[in-house]
Coordinates of C-alpha atoms and ligand atoms in Angstrom, one line a residue:
X18 CA 29.1 -20.6 -2.4
X19 CA 29.4 -18.7 0.8
X20 CA 28.1 -20.6 3.8
X21 CA 24.9 -19.1 5.4
X22 CA 26.1 -16.6 8.0
X23 CA 24.9 -15.0 11.2
X24 CA 26.0 -11.4 11.3
X25 CA 26.0 -9.5 14.6
X26 CA 26.3 -5.7 14.6
X27 CA 27.9 -5.2 18.0
X28 CA 28.2 -1.5 17.7
X29 CA 24.4 -1.2 17.1
X30 CA 23.9 -3.5 20.1
X31 CA 26.1 -1.3 22.3
X32 CA 24.0 1.8 21.4
X33 CA 20.7 -0.1 21.9
X34 CA 21.5 -1.4 25.3
X35 CA 23.0 1.9 26.5
X36 CA 19.7 3.5 25.4
X37 CA 17.8 1.0 27.6
X38 CA 20.0 1.5 30.6
X39 CA 19.8 5.3 30.3
X40 CA 16.0 5.4 30.7
X41 CA 15.7 3.0 33.6
X42 CA 15.6 4.4 37.1
X43 CA 18.8 4.1 39.2
X44 CA 17.0 1.6 41.5
X45 CA 16.5 -0.8 38.6
X46 CA 19.2 -3.3 37.8
X47 CA 19.3 -4.4 34.2
X48 CA 20.3 -8.1 33.9
X49 CA 20.6 -9.8 30.5
X50 CA 19.0 -13.3 30.1
X51 CA 21.9 -15.3 28.6
X52 CA 19.4 -17.8 27.1
X53 CA 18.4 -15.3 24.5
X54 CA 21.8 -15.4 22.9
X55 CA 25.0 -16.5 24.6
X56 CA 27.3 -15.5 21.7
X57 CA 30.7 -14.4 23.3
X58 CA 30.9 -11.2 21.4
X59 CA 27.4 -10.3 22.4
X60 CA 28.1 -11.0 26.1
X61 CA 31.3 -9.0 26.1
X62 CA 29.5 -6.1 24.4
X63 CA 26.6 -6.2 26.9
X64 CA 29.0 -6.5 29.9
X65 CA 30.1 -2.9 29.4
X66 CA 26.5 -1.7 30.1
X67 CA 24.3 -4.2 31.9
X68 CA 24.4 -4.7 35.7
X69 CA 24.7 -8.4 35.4
X70 CA 23.7 -11.7 33.7
X71 CA 21.0 -14.2 34.4
X72 CA 22.1 -17.8 33.8
X73 CA 19.5 -20.6 33.6
X74 CA 21.7 -23.7 33.5
X75 CA 25.0 -25.1 34.7
X76 CA 26.2 -24.8 31.0
X77 CA 25.4 -21.1 31.0
X78 CA 27.3 -20.7 34.3
X79 CA 30.3 -22.4 32.8
X80 CA 30.0 -20.4 29.6
X81 CA 29.9 -17.1 31.6
X82 CA 32.9 -18.1 33.6
X83 CA 34.8 -18.7 30.4
X84 CA 33.7 -15.6 28.5
X85 CA 33.5 -13.2 31.4
X86 CA 35.6 -14.6 34.2
X87 CA 35.2 -11.5 36.4
X88 CA 31.4 -11.4 36.1
X89 CA 29.8 -14.4 38.0
X90 CA 26.1 -14.6 37.2
X91 CA 24.0 -12.1 39.1
X92 CA 21.1 -14.6 39.1
X93 CA 20.9 -18.3 38.6
X94 CA 17.4 -19.5 37.7
X95 CA 15.5 -22.3 35.9
X96 CA 13.3 -25.3 36.7
X97 CA 14.6 -28.7 37.7
X98 CA 17.9 -27.7 39.3
X99 CA 19.8 -30.9 40.4
X100 CA 22.0 -31.0 43.5
X101 CA 25.0 -30.8 41.1
X102 CA 23.5 -27.6 39.6
X103 CA 23.0 -26.1 43.0
X104 CA 26.6 -27.0 44.1
X105 CA 27.9 -25.5 40.9
X106 CA 26.0 -22.3 41.6
X107 CA 27.5 -22.1 45.0
X108 CA 31.0 -22.6 43.6
X109 CA 30.4 -20.0 40.9
X110 CA 29.5 -17.4 43.5
X111 CA 26.2 -16.4 41.8
X112 CA 24.6 -13.4 43.3
X113 CA 21.1 -14.7 43.8
X114 CA 19.6 -18.2 43.3
X115 CA 16.0 -18.1 42.1
X116 CA 14.3 -20.9 43.9
X117 CA 11.5 -22.7 42.1
X118 CA 9.8 -24.8 44.8
X119 CA 9.9 -25.5 48.6
X120 CA 11.7 -28.8 48.0
X121 CA 14.4 -27.0 46.0
X122 CA 14.8 -24.4 48.7
X123 CA 15.4 -27.1 51.3
X124 CA 17.9 -29.0 49.1
X125 CA 19.8 -25.7 48.5
X126 CA 19.7 -24.9 52.2
X127 CA 21.1 -28.3 53.1
X128 CA 23.9 -28.0 50.5
X129 CA 24.8 -24.5 51.6
X130 CA 24.7 -25.3 55.3
X131 CA 27.0 -28.3 54.7
X132 CA 29.4 -26.0 52.9
X133 CA 29.2 -23.5 55.8
X134 CA 27.6 -20.9 53.5
X135 CA 24.5 -18.8 53.6
X136 CA 23.2 -18.3 50.1
X137 CA 21.0 -15.3 49.0
X138 CA 17.8 -16.4 47.3
X139 CA 14.8 -15.0 45.6
X140 CA 11.7 -17.1 45.7
X141 CA 10.1 -17.5 42.3
X142 CA 6.4 -17.0 42.8
X143 CA 3.5 -17.8 40.5
X144 CA 1.2 -15.0 41.4
X145 CA -2.4 -15.1 40.0
X146 CA -3.1 -12.7 37.2
X147 CA -4.2 -12.2 33.6
X148 CA -1.3 -11.9 31.2
X149 CA -3.5 -10.5 28.5
X150 CA -1.7 -9.9 25.2
X151 CA 1.3 -12.1 26.1
X152 CA 2.9 -14.3 23.5
X153 CA 4.0 -16.9 26.0
X154 CA 2.3 -17.3 29.4
X155 CA 4.4 -18.9 32.1
X156 CA 2.4 -18.1 35.3
X157 CA -0.9 -16.7 36.6
X158 CA -2.4 -20.1 36.5
X159 CA -1.3 -23.8 36.7
X160 CA 2.3 -23.8 35.7
X161 CA 5.5 -25.8 36.4
X162 CA 7.3 -22.5 37.2
X163 CA 7.7 -21.1 40.7
X164 CA 5.8 -21.7 43.9
X165 CA 2.4 -20.6 45.2
X166 CA 2.1 -17.3 47.0
X167 CA 1.2 -19.1 50.2
X168 CA 4.3 -21.3 50.0
X169 CA 6.5 -18.3 49.4
X170 CA 5.0 -16.3 52.3
X171 CA 5.5 -19.3 54.6
X172 CA 9.1 -20.0 53.5
X173 CA 10.1 -16.3 53.7
X174 CA 8.8 -16.1 57.3
X175 CA 10.7 -19.1 58.5
X176 CA 13.6 -19.9 56.1
X177 CA 15.8 -23.0 56.7
X178 CA 19.4 -22.4 57.9
X179 CA 21.7 -21.9 55.0
X180 CA 19.6 -19.5 52.9
X181 CA 18.7 -15.8 53.2
X182 CA 15.5 -14.9 51.5
X183 CA 16.0 -11.5 49.9
X184 CA 12.7 -11.3 48.1
X185 CA 10.8 -12.5 45.1
X186 CA 11.3 -13.4 41.5
X187 CA 8.5 -13.6 38.9
X188 CA 8.5 -14.1 35.2
X189 CA 4.9 -14.5 34.4
X190 CA 4.7 -14.0 30.6
X191 CA 6.7 -13.0 27.5
X192 CA 5.7 -10.6 24.8
X193 CA 4.3 -7.9 27.0
X194 CA 4.1 -4.2 25.8
X195 CA 5.5 -1.5 28.2
X196 CA 2.2 -0.7 30.1
X197 CA 1.5 -4.5 30.6
X198 CA 5.1 -5.3 31.6
X199 CA 5.2 -2.4 34.0
X200 CA 1.8 -3.2 35.5
X201 CA 3.0 -6.8 36.1
X202 CA 6.2 -5.6 37.7
X203 CA 4.2 -3.2 39.9
X204 CA 1.8 -6.0 41.0
X205 CA 4.8 -8.3 41.9
X206 CA 6.6 -5.5 43.7
X207 CA 3.5 -4.5 45.8
X208 CA 2.8 -8.1 46.7
X209 CA 6.4 -9.0 47.5
X210 CA 6.9 -6.1 49.8
X211 CA 3.5 -6.5 51.6
X212 CA 3.5 -10.3 52.0
X213 CA 7.2 -11.4 52.0
X214 CA 8.9 -8.2 53.3
X215 CA 11.0 -8.3 50.2
X216 CA 14.0 -5.9 49.8
X217 CA 14.6 -7.1 46.3
X218 CA 12.3 -8.0 43.5
X219 CA 13.1 -9.5 40.1
X220 CA 10.3 -8.9 37.7
X221 CA 11.7 -11.1 34.9
X222 CA 12.0 -10.4 31.2
X223 CA 9.4 -10.8 28.5
X224 CA 9.4 -7.4 26.9
X225 CA 7.6 -7.5 23.6
X226 CA 9.4 -7.9 20.2
X227 CA 7.1 -7.7 17.2
X228 CA 8.4 -9.7 14.3
X229 CA 5.7 -8.2 12.0
X230 CA 7.0 -4.7 12.7
X231 CA 10.8 -4.8 12.5
X232 CA 11.1 -1.0 13.0
X233 CA 9.0 -1.0 16.2
X234 CA 10.7 -1.1 19.6
X235 CA 9.5 -1.8 23.1
X236 CA 8.8 1.5 24.7
X237 CA 11.7 1.5 27.1
X238 CA 11.3 5.2 28.1
X239 CA 7.6 4.7 29.0
X240 CA 8.5 1.5 30.9
X241 CA 11.2 3.3 32.8
X242 CA 8.8 6.0 33.9
X243 CA 6.2 3.5 35.0
X244 CA 8.8 1.6 37.0
X245 CA 9.9 4.8 38.6
X246 CA 6.3 5.5 39.7
X247 CA 5.9 1.9 41.0
X248 CA 9.2 2.2 43.0
X249 CA 8.2 5.5 44.6
X250 CA 5.9 3.6 46.9
X251 CA 8.8 1.4 48.1
X252 CA 11.8 3.6 48.7
X253 CA 14.2 1.0 50.0
X254 CA 13.5 -1.9 47.5
X255 CA 15.7 -2.8 44.5
X256 CA 14.1 -3.9 41.4
X257 CA 15.7 -6.1 38.8
X258 CA 14.6 -7.0 35.3
X259 CA 16.1 -9.6 33.0
X260 CA 15.1 -9.1 29.4
X261 CA 16.7 -11.2 26.6
X262 CA 14.8 -11.0 23.3
X263 CA 14.2 -7.2 23.3
X264 CA 17.9 -6.6 24.0
X265 CA 19.5 -8.7 21.2
X266 CA 16.9 -9.5 18.6
X267 CA 17.6 -6.5 16.5
X268 CA 21.4 -6.8 16.3
X269 CA 21.4 -10.1 14.5
X270 CA 20.8 -11.1 10.8
X271 CA 20.9 -14.4 9.0
X272 CA 22.2 -14.2 5.5
X273 CA 21.9 -17.0 3.0
X274 CA 22.0 -17.6 -0.8
X275 CA 19.1 -18.6 -3.0
X276 CA 19.8 -22.1 -4.5
X277 CA 16.6 -22.6 -6.4
X278 CA 13.3 -21.0 -7.3
X279 CA 10.3 -22.9 -8.5
X280 CA 6.6 -22.6 -9.0
X281 CA 4.3 -25.2 -7.4
X282 CA 0.5 -25.2 -8.1
X283 CA 0.7 -21.5 -8.8
X284 CA 2.8 -20.6 -5.7
X285 CA 6.4 -19.4 -5.8
X286 CA 9.0 -21.2 -3.6
X287 CA 12.5 -19.8 -3.0
X288 CA 14.9 -22.5 -1.7
X289 CA 17.8 -21.2 0.3
X290 CA 21.0 -22.8 1.7
X291 CA 20.5 -23.5 5.4
X292 CA 17.0 -23.2 6.8
X293 CA 15.2 -23.6 10.2
X294 CA 18.0 -25.9 11.5
X295 CA 20.0 -22.6 11.6
X296 CA 17.2 -20.2 12.3
X297 CA 14.4 -21.9 14.1
X298 CA 12.7 -18.7 15.3
X299 CA 10.0 -18.5 12.7
X300 CA 9.1 -22.2 13.1
X301 CA 9.2 -21.9 16.9
X302 CA 7.0 -18.8 17.0
X303 CA 4.9 -19.4 13.9
X304 CA 5.8 -16.2 12.2
X305 CA 7.5 -15.1 9.0
X306 CA 11.0 -13.9 9.6
X307 CA 11.3 -10.3 8.2
X308 CA 13.4 -10.6 5.0
X309 CA 14.8 -8.5 2.2
X310 CA 16.7 -9.4 -1.0
X311 CA 20.2 -8.4 -1.8
X312 CA 20.2 -8.7 -5.6
X313 CA 23.4 -9.7 -7.3
X314 CA 22.5 -9.6 -11.0
X315 CA 20.6 -12.4 -12.5
X316 CA 22.6 -15.6 -12.2
X317 CA 19.9 -18.2 -12.8
X318 CA 16.1 -18.6 -12.8
X319 CA 14.1 -15.9 -11.1
X320 CA 10.6 -15.4 -9.8
X321 CA 8.2 -13.0 -11.4
X322 CA 8.0 -10.7 -8.4
X323 CA 4.9 -12.2 -6.9
X324 CA 5.0 -13.0 -3.1
X325 CA 7.1 -16.1 -2.3
X326 CA 7.4 -18.8 0.3
X327 CA 11.0 -19.1 1.5
X328 CA 12.1 -22.6 2.5
X329 CA 15.4 -24.2 3.5
X330 CA 17.2 -27.5 2.8
X331 CA 15.4 -29.8 5.3
X332 CA 13.1 -32.7 4.2
X333 CA 10.1 -31.4 6.0
X334 CA 7.3 -29.0 5.0
X335 CA 7.9 -27.2 8.3
X336 CA 11.2 -25.8 7.1
X337 CA 9.7 -22.4 6.2
X338 CA 11.4 -19.2 7.0
X339 CA 8.9 -16.8 5.6
X340 CA 5.4 -17.1 3.9
X341 CA 3.8 -14.7 1.4
X342 CA 7.0 -12.6 1.5
X343 CA 6.4 -9.6 -0.8
X344 CA 10.1 -9.0 -1.7
X345 CA 9.9 -8.5 -5.4
X346 CA 11.7 -10.7 -8.0
X347 CA 14.2 -13.2 -6.5
X348 CA 16.9 -15.0 -8.6
X349 CA 19.1 -17.9 -7.9
X350 CA 22.4 -16.5 -6.4
X351 CA 20.6 -13.6 -4.6
X352 CA 21.3 -13.2 -0.9
X353 CA 18.4 -13.1 1.4
X354 CA 18.9 -11.0 4.5
X355 CA 16.7 -12.1 7.4
X356 CA 16.4 -9.5 10.2
X357 CA 15.7 -9.8 13.9
X358 CA 17.8 -12.9 14.2
X359 CA 19.8 -11.9 17.3
X360 CA 17.7 -13.7 19.9
X361 CA 16.4 -17.3 20.3
X362 CA 17.8 -18.0 16.8
X363 CA 20.9 -20.2 16.3
X364 CA 21.0 -21.3 19.9
X365 CA 17.4 -22.7 19.8
X366 CA 17.8 -24.4 16.4
X367 CA 17.7 -28.1 15.8
X368 CA 21.2 -27.9 14.3
X369 CA 22.0 -31.6 13.9
X370 CA 18.9 -32.5 11.9
X371 CA 20.2 -33.8 8.5
X372 CA 23.8 -32.9 9.5
X373 CA 24.1 -29.9 7.3
X374 CA 27.1 -27.6 7.9
X375 CA 26.6 -25.0 10.6
X376 CA 26.4 -21.3 9.6
X377 CA 29.4 -19.0 9.9
X378 CA 29.4 -16.1 12.4
X379 CA 30.6 -12.7 11.6
X380 CA 30.5 -9.2 13.1
X381 CA 29.7 -6.1 11.2
X382 CA 26.7 -4.9 9.2
X383 CA 24.6 -7.1 7.0
X384 CA 25.1 -4.7 4.1
X385 CA 28.9 -5.2 4.2
X386 CA 28.6 -9.0 4.4
X387 CA 26.1 -9.1 1.6
X388 CA 28.2 -6.9 -0.6
X389 CA 31.2 -9.2 -0.1
X390 CA 29.3 -12.4 -0.7
X391 CA 31.2 -14.9 -2.9
X392 CA 29.7 -17.5 -5.1
Ligands
PLP417 C1 12.9 -16.6 34.1 C2 13.1 -15.9 32.8 N1 13.7 -14.7 32.8 C3 13.9 -14.0 31.6 C4 13.6 -14.5 30.4 C5 13.9 -13.8 29.2 O1 12.7 -13.5 28.5 P1 12.7 -12.6 27.2 O2 13.8 -13.1 26.4 O3 11.4 -12.8 26.6 O4 12.9 -11.2 27.6 C6 13.0 -15.8 30.4 C7 12.5 -16.4 29.1 O5 11.9 -17.4 29.0 C8 12.7 -16.5 31.6 O6 12.1 -17.7 31.6

């Protein structure tokens, strides 16, 4: 049986990201949040178009240095940076360190000063606000992320030696549609210029991806127009954004073979090789991963065409990839093709649980891989 496989369509990714870049104003830098998917092929493909990469750990810094040695991270972010992390960021020559707290700023300043360096920073600020409609709220109220507006204003006015405060970073929520994401960016921009004298603002990522609507896309053209209008009030400021999910989600698929089908108390279950230890996204976000069936002729028992629950090989009832999936009849030996598996998928999965084999990784289209599936 072919091992479960991730398939990345890098040509489609290149077209998608070029489309995003083309509708953003010139004064907006497009960074890619490496945490969404650090696959080397994906990073190399994106490197041809994006203005830079946002790393959020020392591991991501090392990974970028290996995969793209000529592209040090444009931004280094993340909570809980140790002294070792900060020294690694200085050594890697990252463009901007996003500072999470006053204490972190003072540690960074001390380390930079000791190395006879002055490091460019953005202060991560937790501005008040209502992230209505967001799938994941990371600011606007009590939160471990960033510092208060008052702390940022104070530090920007009197920064310690060793750091140069260029402006502000904010990532207040994930899952925002274009009007909400642009309104958030505008609020951060207006505040940062007025209160901190920012010449740069990073408005974060968090552009919405709707797993219940696989053909829908974040309205990048509308977002670009709204950012252009927001920037018009601040003619000398540079804006950065750092999306992850909305860039790579659509270029990845997870393909796996049906091992068993069964009926339990009137409900159909389809058991596949692999599971949420390969593709944790549906378990993490509580959704059904969009799926279709590649039928291969009947090789064993089949369902009767009623909606099915698709589960994996783990000994837990949480190992569910899709519920009430209306995919028609499914037979043992068919290949299930899960879409939207290009972001926060393999790299967030609890891959060592039960010590099953890892999936394979291929590039190309899911159609080609499904057609050449071996049993
Ligand atoms: C600081 C920061 N920037 C960017 C991102 C990327 O967000 P998304 O993948 O939702 O666009 C995240 C995700 O958590 C984040 O925390």
